Amino acid sequence: MTSTMRALSDSGEAEALVRDLFQDKRAAMLAYARQLTRNHAEAEDVVQEAMVRAWQHHAALLNGKGSVYGWLMTVVRNIVHDRYRARAARPQEVSVDADLTVHDHADAVVDRVLVRDVLRGLRAEHRDVLERMYFANATPSEVARDLGVPSGTVKSRSHRAIRQMRQRRAGLDRTA
């Protein structure tokens, strides 16, 4: 067999191997990469790079020595570690346009509106305790002194108010 014919045969074997590996092992590789990176997009990139390496080293995978699954997981781990070391070795790049970026604050506005609406639904003494503790950063003992009530009363009011807010938020989430 000529070297050109052997290369074509190897290319077909490599393609079939990588296709099968991708179908059979992708989910496990992605889960492992996601566990290591804590980032879905980066995990996808790691799996793609591992598949390229499987294609490049298909002969080693077809020789019957060792576990293909073990080899793939080792490659995934090594890619993640190489990326981590590469990021640690060079300083963080800063974009010149970093200050010109417009941030979408819509989620923060929606959250504030929802919190305001839920606070309005609380009893006045519960709302007063929460506003003093969370918006004025007062301690429970400071709030108790300001309101002229025992510290335990402030703590129980804040507990009840937060529980009511969670229940109301859960009700809003179900209706949305």
PDB file of C-alpha atoms in Angstrom:
ATOM      1  CA  MET A   1       0.000   0.000   0.000  1.00  0.00           C
ATOM      2  CA  THR A   2       1.410   3.416  -0.906  1.00  0.00           C
ATOM      3  CA  SER A   3       1.912   6.083   1.728  1.00  0.00           C
ATOM      4  CA  THR A   4      -0.832   8.229   0.157  1.00  0.00           C
ATOM      5  CA  MET A   5      -3.333   5.352   0.284  1.00  0.00           C
ATOM      6  CA  ARG A   6      -2.287   4.584   3.890  1.00  0.00           C
ATOM      7  CA  ALA A   7      -2.771   8.263   4.838  1.00  0.00           C
ATOM      8  CA  LEU A   8      -6.259   8.239   3.303  1.00  0.00           C
ATOM      9  CA  SER A   9      -7.073   5.036   5.149  1.00  0.00           C
ATOM     10  CA  ASP A  10      -5.736   6.489   8.404  1.00  0.00           C
ATOM     11  CA  SER A  11      -7.755   9.663   7.831  1.00  0.00           C
ATOM     12  CA  GLY A  12     -10.946   7.628   7.419  1.00  0.00           C
ATOM     13  CA  GLU A  13     -10.174   5.575  10.523  1.00  0.00           C
ATOM     14  CA  ALA A  14      -9.422   8.726  12.504  1.00  0.00           C
ATOM     15  CA  GLU A  15     -12.625  10.403  11.381  1.00  0.00           C
ATOM     16  CA  ALA A  16     -14.744   7.367  12.249  1.00  0.00           C
ATOM     17  CA  LEU A  17     -13.017   6.985  15.621  1.00  0.00           C
ATOM     18  CA  VAL A  18     -13.491  10.625  16.570  1.00  0.00           C
ATOM     19  CA  ARG A  19     -17.119  10.585  15.433  1.00  0.00           C
ATOM     20  CA  ASP A  20     -17.810   7.501  17.586  1.00  0.00           C
ATOM     21  CA  LEU A  21     -15.921   8.901  20.555  1.00  0.00           C
ATOM     22  CA  PHE A  22     -17.766  12.198  20.278  1.00  0.00           C
ATOM     23  CA  GLN A  23     -21.145  10.432  20.312  1.00  0.00           C
ATOM     24  CA  ASP A  24     -20.235   7.993  23.100  1.00  0.00           C
ATOM     25  CA  LYS A  25     -17.997   9.997  25.423  1.00  0.00           C
ATOM     26  CA  ARG A  26     -18.900  13.656  24.855  1.00  0.00           C
ATOM     27  CA  ALA A  27     -21.335  13.915  27.761  1.00  0.00           C
ATOM     28  CA  ALA A  28     -18.890  12.413  30.255  1.00  0.00           C
ATOM     29  CA  MET A  29     -16.038  14.547  28.944  1.00  0.00           C
ATOM     30  CA  LEU A  30     -18.167  17.685  29.087  1.00  0.00           C
ATOM     31  CA  ALA A  31     -19.310  16.969  32.633  1.00  0.00           C
ATOM     32  CA  TYR A  32     -15.718  16.398  33.752  1.00  0.00           C
ATOM     33  CA  ALA A  33     -14.461  19.513  31.964  1.00  0.00           C
ATOM     34  CA  ARG A  34     -17.315  21.570  33.438  1.00  0.00           C
ATOM     35  CA  GLN A  35     -16.451  20.280  36.905  1.00  0.00           C
ATOM     36  CA  LEU A  36     -12.828  21.333  36.426  1.00  0.00           C
ATOM     37  CA  THR A  37     -13.456  24.707  34.755  1.00  0.00           C
ATOM     38  CA  ARG A  38     -16.753  25.730  36.394  1.00  0.00           C
ATOM     39  CA  ASN A  39     -17.607  27.294  33.018  1.00  0.00           C
ATOM     40  CA  HIS A  40     -19.780  25.645  30.361  1.00  0.00           C
ATOM     41  CA  ALA A  41     -18.335  27.521  27.382  1.00  0.00           C
ATOM     42  CA  GLU A  42     -14.768  26.786  28.411  1.00  0.00           C
ATOM     43  CA  ALA A  43     -15.690  23.133  29.023  1.00  0.00           C
ATOM     44  CA  GLU A  44     -17.060  22.924  25.465  1.00  0.00           C
ATOM     45  CA  ASP A  45     -13.763  24.304  24.152  1.00  0.00           C
ATOM     46  CA  VAL A  46     -11.808  21.757  26.188  1.00  0.00           C
ATOM     47  CA  VAL A  47     -13.878  18.868  24.798  1.00  0.00           C
ATOM     48  CA  GLN A  48     -13.361  20.129  21.246  1.00  0.00           C
ATOM     49  CA  GLU A  49      -9.609  20.362  21.799  1.00  0.00           C
ATOM     50  CA  ALA A  50      -9.585  16.846  23.282  1.00  0.00           C
ATOM     51  CA  MET A  51     -11.373  15.556  20.186  1.00  0.00           C
ATOM     52  CA  VAL A  52      -8.742  17.178  17.965  1.00  0.00           C
ATOM     53  CA  ARG A  53      -6.038  15.436  19.969  1.00  0.00           C
ATOM     54  CA  ALA A  54      -7.897  12.133  19.661  1.00  0.00           C
ATOM     55  CA  TRP A  55      -7.967  12.615  15.894  1.00  0.00           C
ATOM     56  CA  GLN A  56      -4.248  13.472  15.860  1.00  0.00           C
ATOM     57  CA  HIS A  57      -3.364  10.399  17.970  1.00  0.00           C
ATOM     58  CA  HIS A  58      -5.935   7.953  16.628  1.00  0.00           C
ATOM     59  CA  ALA A  59      -3.304   5.254  16.057  1.00  0.00           C
ATOM     60  CA  ALA A  60      -2.511   5.170  19.779  1.00  0.00           C
ATOM     61  CA  LEU A  61      -6.219   4.804  20.560  1.00  0.00           C
ATOM     62  CA  LEU A  62      -6.688   1.979  18.061  1.00  0.00           C
ATOM     63  CA  ASN A  63      -3.739  -0.124  19.264  1.00  0.00           C
ATOM     64  CA  GLY A  64      -5.824  -1.808  21.980  1.00  0.00           C
ATOM     65  CA  LYS A  65      -3.504  -0.805  24.820  1.00  0.00           C
ATOM     66  CA  GLY A  66      -5.139   0.923  27.744  1.00  0.00           C
ATOM     67  CA  SER A  67      -8.528   2.514  28.133  1.00  0.00           C
ATOM     68  CA  VAL A  68      -9.737   5.007  25.554  1.00  0.00           C
ATOM     69  CA  TYR A  69     -12.026   6.558  28.181  1.00  0.00           C
ATOM     70  CA  GLY A  70      -9.101   6.946  30.581  1.00  0.00           C
ATOM     71  CA  TRP A  71      -6.977   8.476  27.833  1.00  0.00           C
ATOM     72  CA  LEU A  72      -9.705  11.006  26.969  1.00  0.00           C
ATOM     73  CA  MET A  73     -10.264  12.030  30.588  1.00  0.00           C
ATOM     74  CA  THR A  74      -6.529  12.458  31.083  1.00  0.00           C
ATOM     75  CA  VAL A  75      -6.383  14.648  27.977  1.00  0.00           C
ATOM     76  CA  VAL A  76      -9.309  16.739  29.263  1.00  0.00           C
ATOM     77  CA  ARG A  77      -7.607  17.188  32.639  1.00  0.00           C
ATOM     78  CA  ASN A  78      -4.282  18.089  31.008  1.00  0.00           C
ATOM     79  CA  ILE A  79      -5.887  20.657  28.715  1.00  0.00           C
ATOM     80  CA  VAL A  80      -7.631  22.322  31.661  1.00  0.00           C
ATOM     81  CA  HIS A  81      -4.389  22.359  33.666  1.00  0.00           C
ATOM     82  CA  ASP A  82      -2.429  23.732  30.691  1.00  0.00           C
ATOM     83  CA  ARG A  83      -4.952  26.538  30.265  1.00  0.00           C
ATOM     84  CA  TYR A  84      -4.828  27.349  33.971  1.00  0.00           C
ATOM     85  CA  ARG A  85      -1.039  27.462  33.945  1.00  0.00           C
ATOM     86  CA  ALA A  86      -1.018  29.613  30.812  1.00  0.00           C
ATOM     87  CA  ARG A  87      -3.397  32.149  32.423  1.00  0.00           C
ATOM     88  CA  ALA A  88      -1.335  32.193  35.608  1.00  0.00           C
ATOM     89  CA  ALA A  89       1.931  32.687  33.696  1.00  0.00           C
ATOM     90  CA  ARG A  90       0.925  35.895  31.948  1.00  0.00           C
ATOM     91  CA  PRO A  91      -0.698  39.030  33.309  1.00  0.00           C
ATOM     92  CA  GLN A  92      -4.365  39.684  32.737  1.00  0.00           C
ATOM     93  CA  GLU A  93      -4.999  41.561  29.536  1.00  0.00           C
ATOM     94  CA  VAL A  94      -6.837  44.830  29.877  1.00  0.00           C
ATOM     95  CA  SER A  95      -8.872  46.204  27.041  1.00  0.00           C
ATOM     96  CA  VAL A  96      -8.407  49.849  26.139  1.00  0.00           C
ATOM     97  CA  ASP A  97     -12.162  50.064  25.650  1.00  0.00           C
ATOM     98  CA  ALA A  98     -12.896  48.628  29.103  1.00  0.00           C
ATOM     99  CA  ASP A  99     -14.209  51.971  30.399  1.00  0.00           C
ATOM    100  CA  LEU A 100     -16.395  52.468  27.316  1.00  0.00           C
ATOM    101  CA  THR A 101     -18.414  49.297  27.844  1.00  0.00           C
ATOM    102  CA  VAL A 102     -22.087  49.897  28.492  1.00  0.00           C
ATOM    103  CA  HIS A 103     -23.492  47.547  31.091  1.00  0.00           C
ATOM    104  CA  ASP A 104     -27.099  46.467  30.957  1.00  0.00           C
ATOM    105  CA  HIS A 105     -28.634  47.226  34.330  1.00  0.00           C
ATOM    106  CA  ALA A 106     -32.123  45.960  33.498  1.00  0.00           C
ATOM    107  CA  ASP A 107     -31.878  42.940  35.830  1.00  0.00           C
ATOM    108  CA  ALA A 108     -30.863  45.159  38.743  1.00  0.00           C
ATOM    109  CA  VAL A 109     -33.790  47.499  38.055  1.00  0.00           C
ATOM    110  CA  VAL A 110     -36.236  44.589  37.912  1.00  0.00           C
ATOM    111  CA  ASP A 111     -34.825  43.200  41.172  1.00  0.00           C
ATOM    112  CA  ARG A 112     -35.204  46.565  42.901  1.00  0.00           C
ATOM    113  CA  VAL A 113     -38.800  46.909  41.706  1.00  0.00           C
ATOM    114  CA  LEU A 114     -39.644  43.396  42.904  1.00  0.00           C
ATOM    115  CA  VAL A 115     -38.018  43.950  46.309  1.00  0.00           C
ATOM    116  CA  ARG A 116     -39.830  47.272  46.690  1.00  0.00           C
ATOM    117  CA  ASP A 117     -43.171  45.645  45.843  1.00  0.00           C
ATOM    118  CA  VAL A 118     -42.591  42.767  48.235  1.00  0.00           C
ATOM    119  CA  LEU A 119     -41.514  45.177  51.012  1.00  0.00           C
ATOM    120  CA  ARG A 120     -44.725  47.178  50.531  1.00  0.00           C
ATOM    121  CA  GLY A 121     -46.718  44.017  51.262  1.00  0.00           C
ATOM    122  CA  LEU A 122     -45.095  43.493  54.678  1.00  0.00           C
ATOM    123  CA  ARG A 123     -46.481  44.726  57.956  1.00  0.00           C
ATOM    124  CA  ALA A 124     -45.056  48.114  58.962  1.00  0.00           C
ATOM    125  CA  GLU A 125     -43.055  46.802  61.941  1.00  0.00           C
ATOM    126  CA  HIS A 126     -41.468  44.059  59.808  1.00  0.00           C
ATOM    127  CA  ARG A 127     -40.670  46.450  56.965  1.00  0.00           C
ATOM    128  CA  ASP A 128     -39.168  48.978  59.400  1.00  0.00           C
ATOM    129  CA  VAL A 129     -36.835  46.361  60.901  1.00  0.00           C
ATOM    130  CA  LEU A 130     -35.636  45.179  57.478  1.00  0.00           C
ATOM    131  CA  GLU A 131     -35.089  48.694  56.176  1.00  0.00           C
ATOM    132  CA  ARG A 132     -33.008  49.625  59.215  1.00  0.00           C
ATOM    133  CA  MET A 133     -30.984  46.389  59.225  1.00  0.00           C
ATOM    134  CA  TYR A 134     -30.341  45.981  55.502  1.00  0.00           C
ATOM    135  CA  PHE A 135     -30.570  49.453  54.016  1.00  0.00           C
ATOM    136  CA  ALA A 136     -29.147  51.448  56.954  1.00  0.00           C
ATOM    137  CA  ASN A 137     -26.721  48.627  57.961  1.00  0.00           C
ATOM    138  CA  ALA A 138     -27.826  48.745  61.586  1.00  0.00           C
ATOM    139  CA  THR A 139     -27.244  45.816  63.920  1.00  0.00           C
ATOM    140  CA  PRO A 140     -30.192  44.128  65.626  1.00  0.00           C
ATOM    141  CA  SER A 141     -29.217  45.732  68.954  1.00  0.00           C
ATOM    142  CA  GLU A 142     -29.092  49.202  67.329  1.00  0.00           C
ATOM    143  CA  VAL A 143     -32.501  48.655  65.743  1.00  0.00           C
ATOM    144  CA  ALA A 144     -33.878  47.431  69.085  1.00  0.00           C
ATOM    145  CA  ARG A 145     -32.548  50.546  70.832  1.00  0.00           C
ATOM    146  CA  ASP A 146     -33.977  52.862  68.122  1.00  0.00           C
ATOM    147  CA  LEU A 147     -37.399  51.203  68.190  1.00  0.00           C
ATOM    148  CA  GLY A 148     -37.499  50.704  71.947  1.00  0.00           C
ATOM    149  CA  VAL A 149     -38.107  46.941  71.709  1.00  0.00           C
ATOM    150  CA  PRO A 150     -36.061  43.935  72.887  1.00  0.00           C
ATOM    151  CA  SER A 151     -33.319  42.623  70.613  1.00  0.00           C
ATOM    152  CA  GLY A 152     -35.097  39.261  70.355  1.00  0.00           C
ATOM    153  CA  THR A 153     -38.164  41.022  68.962  1.00  0.00           C
ATOM    154  CA  VAL A 154     -36.060  42.630  66.240  1.00  0.00           C
ATOM    155  CA  LYS A 155     -34.549  39.270  65.351  1.00  0.00           C
ATOM    156  CA  SER A 156     -37.914  37.513  65.187  1.00  0.00           C
ATOM    157  CA  ARG A 157     -39.448  40.331  63.117  1.00  0.00           C
ATOM    158  CA  SER A 158     -36.581  40.207  60.650  1.00  0.00           C
ATOM    159  CA  HIS A 159     -36.845  36.421  60.451  1.00  0.00           C
ATOM    160  CA  ARG A 160     -40.590  36.557  59.803  1.00  0.00           C
ATOM    161  CA  ALA A 161     -40.215  39.372  57.277  1.00  0.00           C
ATOM    162  CA  ILE A 162     -37.561  37.536  55.290  1.00  0.00           C
ATOM    163  CA  ARG A 163     -39.664  34.364  55.333  1.00  0.00           C
ATOM    164  CA  GLN A 164     -42.681  36.319  54.050  1.00  0.00           C
ATOM    165  CA  MET A 165     -40.559  37.925  51.339  1.00  0.00           C
ATOM    166  CA  ARG A 166     -39.317  34.523  50.192  1.00  0.00           C
ATOM    167  CA  GLN A 167     -42.862  33.182  50.083  1.00  0.00           C
ATOM    168  CA  ARG A 168     -44.073  36.177  48.087  1.00  0.00           C
ATOM    169  CA  ARG A 169     -41.107  35.933  45.701  1.00  0.00           C
ATOM    170  CA  ALA A 170     -41.815  32.238  45.199  1.00  0.00           C
ATOM    171  CA  GLY A 171     -45.405  33.148  44.379  1.00  0.00           C
ATOM    172  CA  LEU A 172     -44.236  35.742  41.861  1.00  0.00           C
ATOM    173  CA  ASP A 173     -41.836  33.239  40.276  1.00  0.00           C
ATOM    174  CA  ARG A 174     -44.677  30.751  39.787  1.00  0.00           C
ATOM    175  CA  THR A 175     -46.898  33.354  38.117  1.00  0.00           C
ATOM    176  CA  ALA A 176     -44.143  34.678  35.832  1.00  0.00           C
TER     177      ALA A 176
END
